[in-house]
């Protein structure tokens, strides 16, 4: 009751606008910053996706052509939507315009993909300290923190970045794998302090899955440290 009234008061003081089209959102909207019309524009990955890498439009029961050629250190990646249109816009707002207010909507969007998250230990893909300092935050950490709150799971920053890498954006596939290889290490201090059992399910969390190079570089380090079950959850599949 109080919460509803607080929301109403806030809405009248600071009207919420849709991140897609700018239209005003009232208290009846299911999402805080996405109107129903724009929500329909999102290219959801719900059926017919590759069970290994989460690529969309893959016939049920089969893996995609790319996964047929590769082996990964993680069991699977699940992405919530395709990286395009409004889906891309949401990530840009979060990363480059400090769009933390979008986190509850991101949590809502992930409902289906996050069904089995309660048993997982969430591990954010770390940023290099320099980039994190420039940006002021790590978007993967923000997403982890929010999902942990909703789904009641733990967050454990088991990894750290051992070297600075170029941004993956704009690099070709081969360059991406090379750029990010050996960029991560186990965070020994956190591992000792948090005592995560090696048979726990580890879910790496990141904003975008493109070639899988970043997730693979992280998963490889976790596997080498003895973690038996590593998978990934990413907002968008590019
Ligand atoms: Zn809209
Ligand atoms: Zn695949």
JSON list of C-alpha atoms and ligand atoms in Angstrom, two decimals:
[
{"chain": "A", "resi": 1, "resn": "UNK", "atom": "CA", "xyz": [0.00, 0.00, 0.00]},
{"chain": "A", "resi": 2, "resn": "UNK", "atom": "CA", "xyz": [2.61, 2.48, 1.14]},
{"chain": "A", "resi": 3, "resn": "UNK", "atom": "CA", "xyz": [4.84, 1.34, -1.63]},
{"chain": "A", "resi": 4, "resn": "UNK", "atom": "CA", "xyz": [2.11, 1.93, -4.21]},
{"chain": "A", "resi": 5, "resn": "UNK", "atom": "CA", "xyz": [1.50, 5.40, -2.87]},
{"chain": "A", "resi": 6, "resn": "UNK", "atom": "CA", "xyz": [5.20, 6.15, -2.90]},
{"chain": "A", "resi": 7, "resn": "UNK", "atom": "CA", "xyz": [5.38, 5.05, -6.52]},
{"chain": "A", "resi": 8, "resn": "UNK", "atom": "CA", "xyz": [2.40, 7.27, -7.41]},
{"chain": "A", "resi": 9, "resn": "UNK", "atom": "CA", "xyz": [3.96, 10.25, -5.72]},
{"chain": "A", "resi": 10, "resn": "UNK", "atom": "CA", "xyz": [7.29, 9.62, -7.43]},
{"chain": "A", "resi": 11, "resn": "UNK", "atom": "CA", "xyz": [5.53, 9.22, -10.79]},
{"chain": "A", "resi": 12, "resn": "UNK", "atom": "CA", "xyz": [3.82, 12.57, -10.42]},
{"chain": "A", "resi": 13, "resn": "UNK", "atom": "CA", "xyz": [7.06, 14.29, -9.44]},
{"chain": "A", "resi": 14, "resn": "UNK", "atom": "CA", "xyz": [9.31, 12.52, -11.92]},
{"chain": "A", "resi": 15, "resn": "UNK", "atom": "CA", "xyz": [7.26, 11.04, -14.77]},
{"chain": "A", "resi": 16, "resn": "UNK", "atom": "CA", "xyz": [8.87, 7.88, -16.13]},
{"chain": "A", "resi": 17, "resn": "UNK", "atom": "CA", "xyz": [9.50, 7.77, -19.85]},
{"chain": "A", "resi": 18, "resn": "UNK", "atom": "CA", "xyz": [9.93, 4.70, -22.03]},
{"chain": "A", "resi": 19, "resn": "UNK", "atom": "CA", "xyz": [13.59, 4.13, -22.91]},
{"chain": "A", "resi": 20, "resn": "UNK", "atom": "CA", "xyz": [12.52, 3.18, -26.44]},
{"chain": "A", "resi": 21, "resn": "UNK", "atom": "CA", "xyz": [10.01, 5.81, -27.57]},
{"chain": "A", "resi": 22, "resn": "UNK", "atom": "CA", "xyz": [9.97, 8.36, -24.76]},
{"chain": "A", "resi": 23, "resn": "UNK", "atom": "CA", "xyz": [6.24, 7.99, -24.05]},
{"chain": "A", "resi": 24, "resn": "UNK", "atom": "CA", "xyz": [5.16, 8.55, -20.46]},
{"chain": "A", "resi": 25, "resn": "UNK", "atom": "CA", "xyz": [4.58, 5.42, -18.39]},
{"chain": "A", "resi": 26, "resn": "UNK", "atom": "CA", "xyz": [1.84, 5.24, -15.81]},
{"chain": "A", "resi": 27, "resn": "UNK", "atom": "CA", "xyz": [1.53, 3.08, -12.75]},
{"chain": "A", "resi": 28, "resn": "UNK", "atom": "CA", "xyz": [-0.29, 0.38, -14.73]},
{"chain": "A", "resi": 29, "resn": "UNK", "atom": "CA", "xyz": [2.78, -0.46, -16.83]},
{"chain": "A", "resi": 30, "resn": "UNK", "atom": "CA", "xyz": [4.35, -3.80, -15.99]},
{"chain": "A", "resi": 31, "resn": "UNK", "atom": "CA", "xyz": [7.84, -2.46, -16.71]},
{"chain": "A", "resi": 32, "resn": "UNK", "atom": "CA", "xyz": [9.27, 0.69, -15.18]},
{"chain": "A", "resi": 33, "resn": "UNK", "atom": "CA", "xyz": [10.90, 2.11, -18.31]},
{"chain": "A", "resi": 34, "resn": "UNK", "atom": "CA", "xyz": [9.64, 0.07, -21.28]},
{"chain": "A", "resi": 35, "resn": "UNK", "atom": "CA", "xyz": [6.19, 0.61, -22.77]},
{"chain": "A", "resi": 36, "resn": "UNK", "atom": "CA", "xyz": [4.16, -2.40, -24.01]},
{"chain": "A", "resi": 37, "resn": "UNK", "atom": "CA", "xyz": [4.68, -1.43, -27.68]},
{"chain": "A", "resi": 38, "resn": "UNK", "atom": "CA", "xyz": [8.46, -1.22, -27.34]},
{"chain": "A", "resi": 39, "resn": "UNK", "atom": "CA", "xyz": [8.49, -4.44, -25.31]},
{"chain": "A", "resi": 40, "resn": "UNK", "atom": "CA", "xyz": [6.99, -6.24, -28.30]},
{"chain": "A", "resi": 41, "resn": "UNK", "atom": "CA", "xyz": [9.95, -5.05, -30.38]},
{"chain": "A", "resi": 42, "resn": "UNK", "atom": "CA", "xyz": [12.45, -7.02, -28.31]},
{"chain": "A", "resi": 43, "resn": "UNK", "atom": "CA", "xyz": [13.72, -10.05, -30.17]},
{"chain": "A", "resi": 44, "resn": "UNK", "atom": "CA", "xyz": [13.41, -12.59, -27.34]},
{"chain": "A", "resi": 45, "resn": "UNK", "atom": "CA", "xyz": [15.37, -15.83, -27.33]},
{"chain": "A", "resi": 46, "resn": "UNK", "atom": "CA", "xyz": [12.82, -18.24, -25.92]},
{"chain": "A", "resi": 47, "resn": "UNK", "atom": "CA", "xyz": [12.50, -21.20, -28.23]},
{"chain": "A", "resi": 48, "resn": "UNK", "atom": "CA", "xyz": [14.70, -22.78, -30.86]},
{"chain": "A", "resi": 49, "resn": "UNK", "atom": "CA", "xyz": [18.05, -21.66, -29.49]},
{"chain": "A", "resi": 50, "resn": "UNK", "atom": "CA", "xyz": [21.37, -23.48, -29.45]},
{"chain": "A", "resi": 51, "resn": "UNK", "atom": "CA", "xyz": [21.65, -25.34, -26.12]},
{"chain": "A", "resi": 52, "resn": "UNK", "atom": "CA", "xyz": [25.42, -24.64, -26.04]},
{"chain": "A", "resi": 53, "resn": "UNK", "atom": "CA", "xyz": [25.89, -21.01, -27.02]},
{"chain": "A", "resi": 54, "resn": "UNK", "atom": "CA", "xyz": [22.34, -19.63, -26.93]},
{"chain": "A", "resi": 55, "resn": "UNK", "atom": "CA", "xyz": [22.31, -18.61, -30.61]},
{"chain": "A", "resi": 56, "resn": "UNK", "atom": "CA", "xyz": [18.74, -17.99, -31.80]},
{"chain": "A", "resi": 57, "resn": "UNK", "atom": "CA", "xyz": [16.91, -19.80, -34.58]},
{"chain": "A", "resi": 58, "resn": "UNK", "atom": "CA", "xyz": [18.49, -23.20, -34.14]},
{"chain": "A", "resi": 59, "resn": "UNK", "atom": "CA", "xyz": [16.35, -26.27, -34.68]},
{"chain": "A", "resi": 60, "resn": "UNK", "atom": "CA", "xyz": [15.29, -27.87, -31.39]},
{"chain": "A", "resi": 61, "resn": "UNK", "atom": "CA", "xyz": [17.49, -30.71, -30.24]},
{"chain": "A", "resi": 62, "resn": "UNK", "atom": "CA", "xyz": [20.50, -29.67, -32.32]},
{"chain": "A", "resi": 63, "resn": "UNK", "atom": "CA", "xyz": [23.51, -27.44, -31.68]},
{"chain": "A", "resi": 64, "resn": "UNK", "atom": "CA", "xyz": [24.43, -24.62, -34.06]},
{"chain": "A", "resi": 65, "resn": "UNK", "atom": "CA", "xyz": [27.10, -24.96, -36.77]},
{"chain": "A", "resi": 66, "resn": "UNK", "atom": "CA", "xyz": [29.62, -22.88, -34.81]},
{"chain": "A", "resi": 67, "resn": "UNK", "atom": "CA", "xyz": [29.30, -25.06, -31.71]},
{"chain": "A", "resi": 68, "resn": "UNK", "atom": "CA", "xyz": [29.75, -28.10, -33.90]},
{"chain": "A", "resi": 69, "resn": "UNK", "atom": "CA", "xyz": [33.28, -26.86, -34.61]},
{"chain": "A", "resi": 70, "resn": "UNK", "atom": "CA", "xyz": [34.30, -25.73, -31.11]},
{"chain": "A", "resi": 71, "resn": "UNK", "atom": "CA", "xyz": [34.60, -27.05, -27.61]},
{"chain": "A", "resi": 72, "resn": "UNK", "atom": "CA", "xyz": [33.94, -24.73, -24.71]},
{"chain": "A", "resi": 73, "resn": "UNK", "atom": "CA", "xyz": [34.90, -24.89, -21.03]},
{"chain": "A", "resi": 74, "resn": "UNK", "atom": "CA", "xyz": [31.34, -23.89, -20.10]},
{"chain": "A", "resi": 75, "resn": "UNK", "atom": "CA", "xyz": [28.28, -26.10, -20.42]},
{"chain": "A", "resi": 76, "resn": "UNK", "atom": "CA", "xyz": [26.02, -23.53, -21.96]},
{"chain": "A", "resi": 77, "resn": "UNK", "atom": "CA", "xyz": [25.25, -19.88, -22.42]},
{"chain": "A", "resi": 78, "resn": "UNK", "atom": "CA", "xyz": [21.70, -18.61, -22.12]},
{"chain": "A", "resi": 79, "resn": "UNK", "atom": "CA", "xyz": [20.95, -15.15, -23.50]},
{"chain": "A", "resi": 80, "resn": "UNK", "atom": "CA", "xyz": [17.71, -13.30, -22.90]},
{"chain": "A", "resi": 81, "resn": "UNK", "atom": "CA", "xyz": [17.35, -11.49, -26.22]},
{"chain": "A", "resi": 82, "resn": "UNK", "atom": "CA", "xyz": [19.07, -10.73, -29.50]},
{"chain": "A", "resi": 83, "resn": "UNK", "atom": "CA", "xyz": [21.45, -7.74, -29.41]},
{"chain": "A", "resi": 84, "resn": "UNK", "atom": "CA", "xyz": [19.54, -5.36, -31.67]},
{"chain": "A", "resi": 85, "resn": "UNK", "atom": "CA", "xyz": [17.10, -2.46, -31.54]},
{"chain": "A", "resi": 86, "resn": "UNK", "atom": "CA", "xyz": [15.78, -1.68, -28.10]},
{"chain": "A", "resi": 87, "resn": "UNK", "atom": "CA", "xyz": [17.67, -4.61, -26.59]},
{"chain": "A", "resi": 88, "resn": "UNK", "atom": "CA", "xyz": [20.92, -2.97, -27.64]},
{"chain": "A", "resi": 89, "resn": "UNK", "atom": "CA", "xyz": [19.71, 0.42, -26.49]},
{"chain": "A", "resi": 90, "resn": "UNK", "atom": "CA", "xyz": [19.04, -0.89, -22.99]},
{"chain": "A", "resi": 91, "resn": "UNK", "atom": "CA", "xyz": [22.60, -2.19, -22.69]},
{"chain": "A", "resi": 92, "resn": "UNK", "atom": "CA", "xyz": [24.04, 1.11, -23.95]},
{"chain": "A", "resi": 93, "resn": "UNK", "atom": "CA", "xyz": [21.97, 3.06, -21.44]},
{"chain": "A", "resi": 94, "resn": "UNK", "atom": "CA", "xyz": [23.16, 0.78, -18.65]},
{"chain": "A", "resi": 95, "resn": "UNK", "atom": "CA", "xyz": [26.84, 0.87, -19.62]},
{"chain": "A", "resi": 96, "resn": "UNK", "atom": "CA", "xyz": [27.48, 4.30, -21.02]},
{"chain": "A", "resi": 97, "resn": "UNK", "atom": "CA", "xyz": [24.78, 6.40, -19.39]},
{"chain": "A", "resi": 98, "resn": "UNK", "atom": "CA", "xyz": [24.78, 4.80, -15.96]},
{"chain": "A", "resi": 99, "resn": "UNK", "atom": "CA", "xyz": [21.28, 3.43, -16.50]},
{"chain": "A", "resi": 100, "resn": "UNK", "atom": "CA", "xyz": [21.00, 1.64, -13.17]},
{"chain": "A", "resi": 101, "resn": "UNK", "atom": "CA", "xyz": [17.31, 2.50, -13.04]},
{"chain": "A", "resi": 102, "resn": "UNK", "atom": "CA", "xyz": [16.86, -0.12, -15.82]},
{"chain": "A", "resi": 103, "resn": "UNK", "atom": "CA", "xyz": [18.05, -3.00, -13.60]},
{"chain": "A", "resi": 104, "resn": "UNK", "atom": "CA", "xyz": [14.56, -3.96, -12.35]},
{"chain": "A", "resi": 105, "resn": "UNK", "atom": "CA", "xyz": [13.34, -4.15, -15.95]},
{"chain": "A", "resi": 106, "resn": "UNK", "atom": "CA", "xyz": [16.36, -6.24, -16.89]},
{"chain": "A", "resi": 107, "resn": "UNK", "atom": "CA", "xyz": [15.42, -8.58, -14.05]},
{"chain": "A", "resi": 108, "resn": "UNK", "atom": "CA", "xyz": [11.86, -8.79, -15.40]},
{"chain": "A", "resi": 109, "resn": "UNK", "atom": "CA", "xyz": [13.10, -9.52, -18.89]},
{"chain": "A", "resi": 110, "resn": "UNK", "atom": "CA", "xyz": [15.19, -12.38, -17.56]},
{"chain": "A", "resi": 111, "resn": "UNK", "atom": "CA", "xyz": [12.39, -14.19, -15.76]},
{"chain": "A", "resi": 112, "resn": "UNK", "atom": "CA", "xyz": [12.34, -17.16, -18.11]},
{"chain": "A", "resi": 113, "resn": "UNK", "atom": "CA", "xyz": [16.09, -17.42, -18.63]},
{"chain": "A", "resi": 114, "resn": "UNK", "atom": "CA", "xyz": [16.71, -17.21, -14.88]},
{"chain": "A", "resi": 115, "resn": "UNK", "atom": "CA", "xyz": [14.37, -20.01, -13.79]},
{"chain": "A", "resi": 116, "resn": "UNK", "atom": "CA", "xyz": [17.14, -22.21, -12.41]},
{"chain": "A", "resi": 117, "resn": "UNK", "atom": "CA", "xyz": [19.30, -19.43, -11.06]},
{"chain": "A", "resi": 118, "resn": "UNK", "atom": "CA", "xyz": [18.43, -19.87, -7.38]},
{"chain": "A", "resi": 119, "resn": "UNK", "atom": "CA", "xyz": [20.93, -22.72, -6.99]},
{"chain": "A", "resi": 120, "resn": "UNK", "atom": "CA", "xyz": [23.77, -20.90, -8.74]},
{"chain": "A", "resi": 121, "resn": "UNK", "atom": "CA", "xyz": [26.72, -18.85, -7.60]},
{"chain": "A", "resi": 122, "resn": "UNK", "atom": "CA", "xyz": [26.83, -15.78, -9.83]},
{"chain": "A", "resi": 123, "resn": "UNK", "atom": "CA", "xyz": [30.23, -14.62, -10.99]},
{"chain": "A", "resi": 124, "resn": "UNK", "atom": "CA", "xyz": [30.47, -11.26, -12.75]},
{"chain": "A", "resi": 125, "resn": "UNK", "atom": "CA", "xyz": [32.88, -10.96, -15.67]},
{"chain": "A", "resi": 126, "resn": "UNK", "atom": "CA", "xyz": [35.38, -8.48, -14.26]},
{"chain": "A", "resi": 127, "resn": "UNK", "atom": "CA", "xyz": [36.47, -5.27, -15.91]},
{"chain": "A", "resi": 128, "resn": "UNK", "atom": "CA", "xyz": [40.03, -4.10, -15.72]},
{"chain": "A", "resi": 129, "resn": "UNK", "atom": "CA", "xyz": [40.35, -1.76, -12.73]},
{"chain": "A", "resi": 130, "resn": "UNK", "atom": "CA", "xyz": [41.21, 1.11, -15.06]},
{"chain": "A", "resi": 131, "resn": "UNK", "atom": "CA", "xyz": [38.07, 0.74, -17.15]},
{"chain": "A", "resi": 132, "resn": "UNK", "atom": "CA", "xyz": [35.98, 0.23, -14.05]},
{"chain": "A", "resi": 133, "resn": "UNK", "atom": "CA", "xyz": [37.42, 3.40, -12.59]},
{"chain": "A", "resi": 134, "resn": "UNK", "atom": "CA", "xyz": [36.64, 5.31, -15.78]},
{"chain": "A", "resi": 135, "resn": "UNK", "atom": "CA", "xyz": [33.10, 3.99, -15.98]},
{"chain": "A", "resi": 136, "resn": "UNK", "atom": "CA", "xyz": [32.51, 4.11, -12.26]},
{"chain": "A", "resi": 137, "resn": "UNK", "atom": "CA", "xyz": [31.01, 0.62, -12.12]},
{"chain": "A", "resi": 138, "resn": "UNK", "atom": "CA", "xyz": [31.04, -2.80, -13.72]},
{"chain": "A", "resi": 139, "resn": "UNK", "atom": "CA", "xyz": [27.75, -3.50, -15.50]},
{"chain": "A", "resi": 140, "resn": "UNK", "atom": "CA", "xyz": [28.11, -7.27, -14.98]},
{"chain": "A", "resi": 141, "resn": "UNK", "atom": "CA", "xyz": [28.41, -6.70, -11.23]},
{"chain": "A", "resi": 142, "resn": "UNK", "atom": "CA", "xyz": [25.30, -4.52, -11.27]},
{"chain": "A", "resi": 143, "resn": "UNK", "atom": "CA", "xyz": [23.33, -7.18, -13.15]},
{"chain": "A", "resi": 144, "resn": "UNK", "atom": "CA", "xyz": [24.59, -9.91, -10.79]},
{"chain": "A", "resi": 145, "resn": "UNK", "atom": "CA", "xyz": [23.67, -7.90, -7.74]},
{"chain": "A", "resi": 146, "resn": "UNK", "atom": "CA", "xyz": [20.17, -7.30, -8.99]},
{"chain": "A", "resi": 147, "resn": "UNK", "atom": "CA", "xyz": [19.54, -10.89, -10.12]},
{"chain": "A", "resi": 148, "resn": "UNK", "atom": "CA", "xyz": [20.86, -12.17, -6.79]},
{"chain": "A", "resi": 149, "resn": "UNK", "atom": "CA", "xyz": [18.34, -10.00, -4.99]},
{"chain": "A", "resi": 150, "resn": "UNK", "atom": "CA", "xyz": [15.42, -11.30, -7.07]},
{"chain": "A", "resi": 151, "resn": "UNK", "atom": "CA", "xyz": [16.38, -14.96, -7.27]},
{"chain": "A", "resi": 152, "resn": "UNK", "atom": "CA", "xyz": [18.00, -15.35, -3.89]},
{"chain": "A", "resi": 153, "resn": "UNK", "atom": "CA", "xyz": [21.37, -16.57, -5.11]},
{"chain": "A", "resi": 154, "resn": "UNK", "atom": "CA", "xyz": [24.90, -15.64, -4.09]},
{"chain": "A", "resi": 155, "resn": "UNK", "atom": "CA", "xyz": [27.30, -13.38, -5.94]},
{"chain": "A", "resi": 156, "resn": "UNK", "atom": "CA", "xyz": [30.95, -14.27, -5.70]},
{"chain": "A", "resi": 157, "resn": "UNK", "atom": "CA", "xyz": [33.55, -12.25, -7.62]},
{"chain": "A", "resi": 158, "resn": "UNK", "atom": "CA", "xyz": [35.78, -15.27, -8.19]},
{"chain": "A", "resi": 159, "resn": "UNK", "atom": "CA", "xyz": [37.67, -13.71, -11.08]},
{"chain": "A", "resi": 160, "resn": "UNK", "atom": "CA", "xyz": [39.85, -10.72, -11.66]},
{"chain": "A", "resi": 161, "resn": "UNK", "atom": "CA", "xyz": [41.31, -9.29, -14.79]},
{"chain": "A", "resi": 162, "resn": "UNK", "atom": "CA", "xyz": [45.02, -9.85, -14.94]},
{"chain": "A", "resi": 163, "resn": "UNK", "atom": "CA", "xyz": [45.69, -7.54, -17.82]},
{"chain": "A", "resi": 164, "resn": "UNK", "atom": "CA", "xyz": [44.11, -4.72, -19.69]},
{"chain": "A", "resi": 165, "resn": "UNK", "atom": "CA", "xyz": [42.61, -5.66, -23.06]},
{"chain": "A", "resi": 166, "resn": "UNK", "atom": "CA", "xyz": [41.34, -3.67, -25.98]},
{"chain": "A", "resi": 167, "resn": "UNK", "atom": "CA", "xyz": [37.59, -3.40, -26.20]},
{"chain": "A", "resi": 168, "resn": "UNK", "atom": "CA", "xyz": [36.16, -6.38, -28.06]},
{"chain": "A", "resi": 169, "resn": "UNK", "atom": "CA", "xyz": [33.89, -4.04, -29.99]},
{"chain": "A", "resi": 170, "resn": "UNK", "atom": "CA", "xyz": [34.96, -3.74, -33.62]},
{"chain": "A", "resi": 171, "resn": "UNK", "atom": "CA", "xyz": [37.36, -6.69, -33.52]},
{"chain": "A", "resi": 172, "resn": "UNK", "atom": "CA", "xyz": [36.90, -9.68, -35.82]},
{"chain": "A", "resi": 173, "resn": "UNK", "atom": "CA", "xyz": [36.29, -13.14, -34.42]},
{"chain": "A", "resi": 174, "resn": "UNK", "atom": "CA", "xyz": [39.90, -14.32, -34.44]},
{"chain": "A", "resi": 175, "resn": "UNK", "atom": "CA", "xyz": [41.13, -11.05, -32.92]},
{"chain": "A", "resi": 176, "resn": "UNK", "atom": "CA", "xyz": [38.53, -11.30, -30.16]},
{"chain": "A", "resi": 177, "resn": "UNK", "atom": "CA", "xyz": [39.76, -14.73, -29.06]},
{"chain": "A", "resi": 178, "resn": "UNK", "atom": "CA", "xyz": [43.34, -13.53, -29.07]},
{"chain": "A", "resi": 179, "resn": "UNK", "atom": "CA", "xyz": [42.59, -10.25, -27.33]},
{"chain": "A", "resi": 180, "resn": "UNK", "atom": "CA", "xyz": [40.91, -11.77, -24.33]},
{"chain": "A", "resi": 181, "resn": "UNK", "atom": "CA", "xyz": [42.86, -15.05, -23.90]},
{"chain": "A", "resi": 182, "resn": "UNK", "atom": "CA", "xyz": [44.70, -15.18, -20.54]},
{"chain": "A", "resi": 183, "resn": "UNK", "atom": "CA", "xyz": [43.09, -11.92, -19.48]},
{"chain": "A", "resi": 184, "resn": "UNK", "atom": "CA", "xyz": [41.55, -13.43, -16.34]},
{"chain": "A", "resi": 185, "resn": "UNK", "atom": "CA", "xyz": [42.77, -15.03, -13.13]},
{"chain": "A", "resi": 186, "resn": "UNK", "atom": "CA", "xyz": [41.15, -16.56, -10.08]},
{"chain": "A", "resi": 187, "resn": "UNK", "atom": "CA", "xyz": [40.75, -14.04, -7.31]},
{"chain": "A", "resi": 188, "resn": "UNK", "atom": "CA", "xyz": [42.55, -16.13, -4.69]},
{"chain": "A", "resi": 189, "resn": "UNK", "atom": "CA", "xyz": [41.61, -13.91, -1.79]},
{"chain": "A", "resi": 190, "resn": "UNK", "atom": "CA", "xyz": [37.87, -14.17, -2.56]},
{"chain": "A", "resi": 191, "resn": "UNK", "atom": "CA", "xyz": [38.13, -17.91, -3.23]},
{"chain": "A", "resi": 192, "resn": "UNK", "atom": "CA", "xyz": [39.71, -18.50, 0.20]},
{"chain": "A", "resi": 193, "resn": "UNK", "atom": "CA", "xyz": [37.32, -16.17, 1.96]},
{"chain": "A", "resi": 194, "resn": "UNK", "atom": "CA", "xyz": [34.05, -17.34, 0.41]},
{"chain": "A", "resi": 195, "resn": "UNK", "atom": "CA", "xyz": [34.87, -21.07, 0.25]},
{"chain": "A", "resi": 196, "resn": "UNK", "atom": "CA", "xyz": [32.71, -21.90, -2.77]},
{"chain": "A", "resi": 197, "resn": "UNK", "atom": "CA", "xyz": [32.43, -25.70, -3.14]},
{"chain": "A", "resi": 198, "resn": "UNK", "atom": "CA", "xyz": [33.83, -26.97, -6.42]},
{"chain": "A", "resi": 199, "resn": "UNK", "atom": "CA", "xyz": [30.62, -28.83, -7.30]},
{"chain": "A", "resi": 200, "resn": "UNK", "atom": "CA", "xyz": [28.42, -25.73, -7.06]},
{"chain": "A", "resi": 201, "resn": "UNK", "atom": "CA", "xyz": [26.93, -24.45, -10.28]},
{"chain": "A", "resi": 202, "resn": "UNK", "atom": "CA", "xyz": [28.80, -21.32, -11.32]},
{"chain": "A", "resi": 203, "resn": "UNK", "atom": "CA", "xyz": [26.94, -18.92, -13.59]},
{"chain": "A", "resi": 204, "resn": "UNK", "atom": "CA", "xyz": [29.10, -16.31, -15.28]},
{"chain": "A", "resi": 205, "resn": "UNK", "atom": "CA", "xyz": [27.17, -13.12, -15.93]},
{"chain": "A", "resi": 206, "resn": "UNK", "atom": "CA", "xyz": [27.89, -10.60, -18.67]},
{"chain": "A", "resi": 207, "resn": "UNK", "atom": "CA", "xyz": [25.98, -8.15, -20.82]},
{"chain": "A", "resi": 208, "resn": "UNK", "atom": "CA", "xyz": [26.71, -9.46, -24.33]},
{"chain": "A", "resi": 209, "resn": "UNK", "atom": "CA", "xyz": [27.74, -12.81, -25.78]},
{"chain": "A", "resi": 210, "resn": "UNK", "atom": "CA", "xyz": [29.26, -12.33, -29.22]},
{"chain": "A", "resi": 211, "resn": "UNK", "atom": "CA", "xyz": [31.76, -15.04, -30.14]},
{"chain": "A", "resi": 212, "resn": "UNK", "atom": "CA", "xyz": [31.94, -16.41, -26.61]},
{"chain": "A", "resi": 213, "resn": "UNK", "atom": "CA", "xyz": [35.63, -15.51, -26.32]},
{"chain": "A", "resi": 214, "resn": "UNK", "atom": "CA", "xyz": [35.26, -13.59, -23.06]},
{"chain": "A", "resi": 215, "resn": "UNK", "atom": "CA", "xyz": [33.02, -16.19, -21.41]},
{"chain": "A", "resi": 216, "resn": "UNK", "atom": "CA", "xyz": [35.36, -18.96, -22.57]},
{"chain": "A", "resi": 217, "resn": "UNK", "atom": "CA", "xyz": [38.43, -17.16, -21.17]},
{"chain": "A", "resi": 218, "resn": "UNK", "atom": "CA", "xyz": [36.64, -16.87, -17.80]},
{"chain": "A", "resi": 219, "resn": "UNK", "atom": "CA", "xyz": [35.26, -20.42, -17.85]},
{"chain": "A", "resi": 220, "resn": "UNK", "atom": "CA", "xyz": [38.68, -21.86, -18.64]},
{"chain": "A", "resi": 221, "resn": "UNK", "atom": "CA", "xyz": [40.15, -20.27, -15.52]},
{"chain": "A", "resi": 222, "resn": "UNK", "atom": "CA", "xyz": [37.28, -21.52, -13.34]},
{"chain": "A", "resi": 223, "resn": "UNK", "atom": "CA", "xyz": [37.56, -25.02, -14.80]},
{"chain": "A", "resi": 224, "resn": "UNK", "atom": "CA", "xyz": [41.31, -25.04, -14.18]},
{"chain": "A", "resi": 225, "resn": "UNK", "atom": "CA", "xyz": [40.60, -24.07, -10.56]},
{"chain": "A", "resi": 226, "resn": "UNK", "atom": "CA", "xyz": [38.45, -27.21, -10.26]},
{"chain": "A", "resi": 227, "resn": "UNK", "atom": "CA", "xyz": [34.92, -25.88, -10.74]},
{"chain": "A", "resi": 228, "resn": "UNK", "atom": "CA", "xyz": [32.97, -28.67, -12.39]},
{"chain": "A", "resi": 229, "resn": "UNK", "atom": "CA", "xyz": [29.86, -26.91, -13.57]},
{"chain": "A", "resi": 230, "resn": "UNK", "atom": "CA", "xyz": [30.32, -23.54, -15.26]},
{"chain": "A", "resi": 231, "resn": "UNK", "atom": "CA", "xyz": [27.67, -21.89, -17.39]},
{"chain": "A", "resi": 232, "resn": "UNK", "atom": "CA", "xyz": [26.82, -18.37, -18.51]},
{"chain": "A", "resi": 233, "resn": "UNK", "atom": "CA", "xyz": [23.91, -16.01, -18.51]},
{"chain": "A", "resi": 234, "resn": "UNK", "atom": "CA", "xyz": [24.11, -12.97, -20.76]},
{"chain": "A", "resi": 235, "resn": "UNK", "atom": "CA", "xyz": [21.58, -10.27, -21.48]},
{"chain": "A", "resi": 236, "resn": "UNK", "atom": "CA", "xyz": [22.06, -10.23, -25.22]},
{"chain": "A", "resi": 237, "resn": "UNK", "atom": "CA", "xyz": [23.26, -12.55, -27.95]},
{"chain": "A", "resi": 238, "resn": "UNK", "atom": "CA", "xyz": [25.02, -10.70, -30.75]},
{"chain": "B", "resi": 1, "resn": "LIG", "atom": "ZN1", "xyz": [8.06, 2.84, -25.84]},
{"chain": "B", "resi": 2, "resn": "LIG", "atom": "ZN1", "xyz": [25.82, -22.81, -30.59]}
]
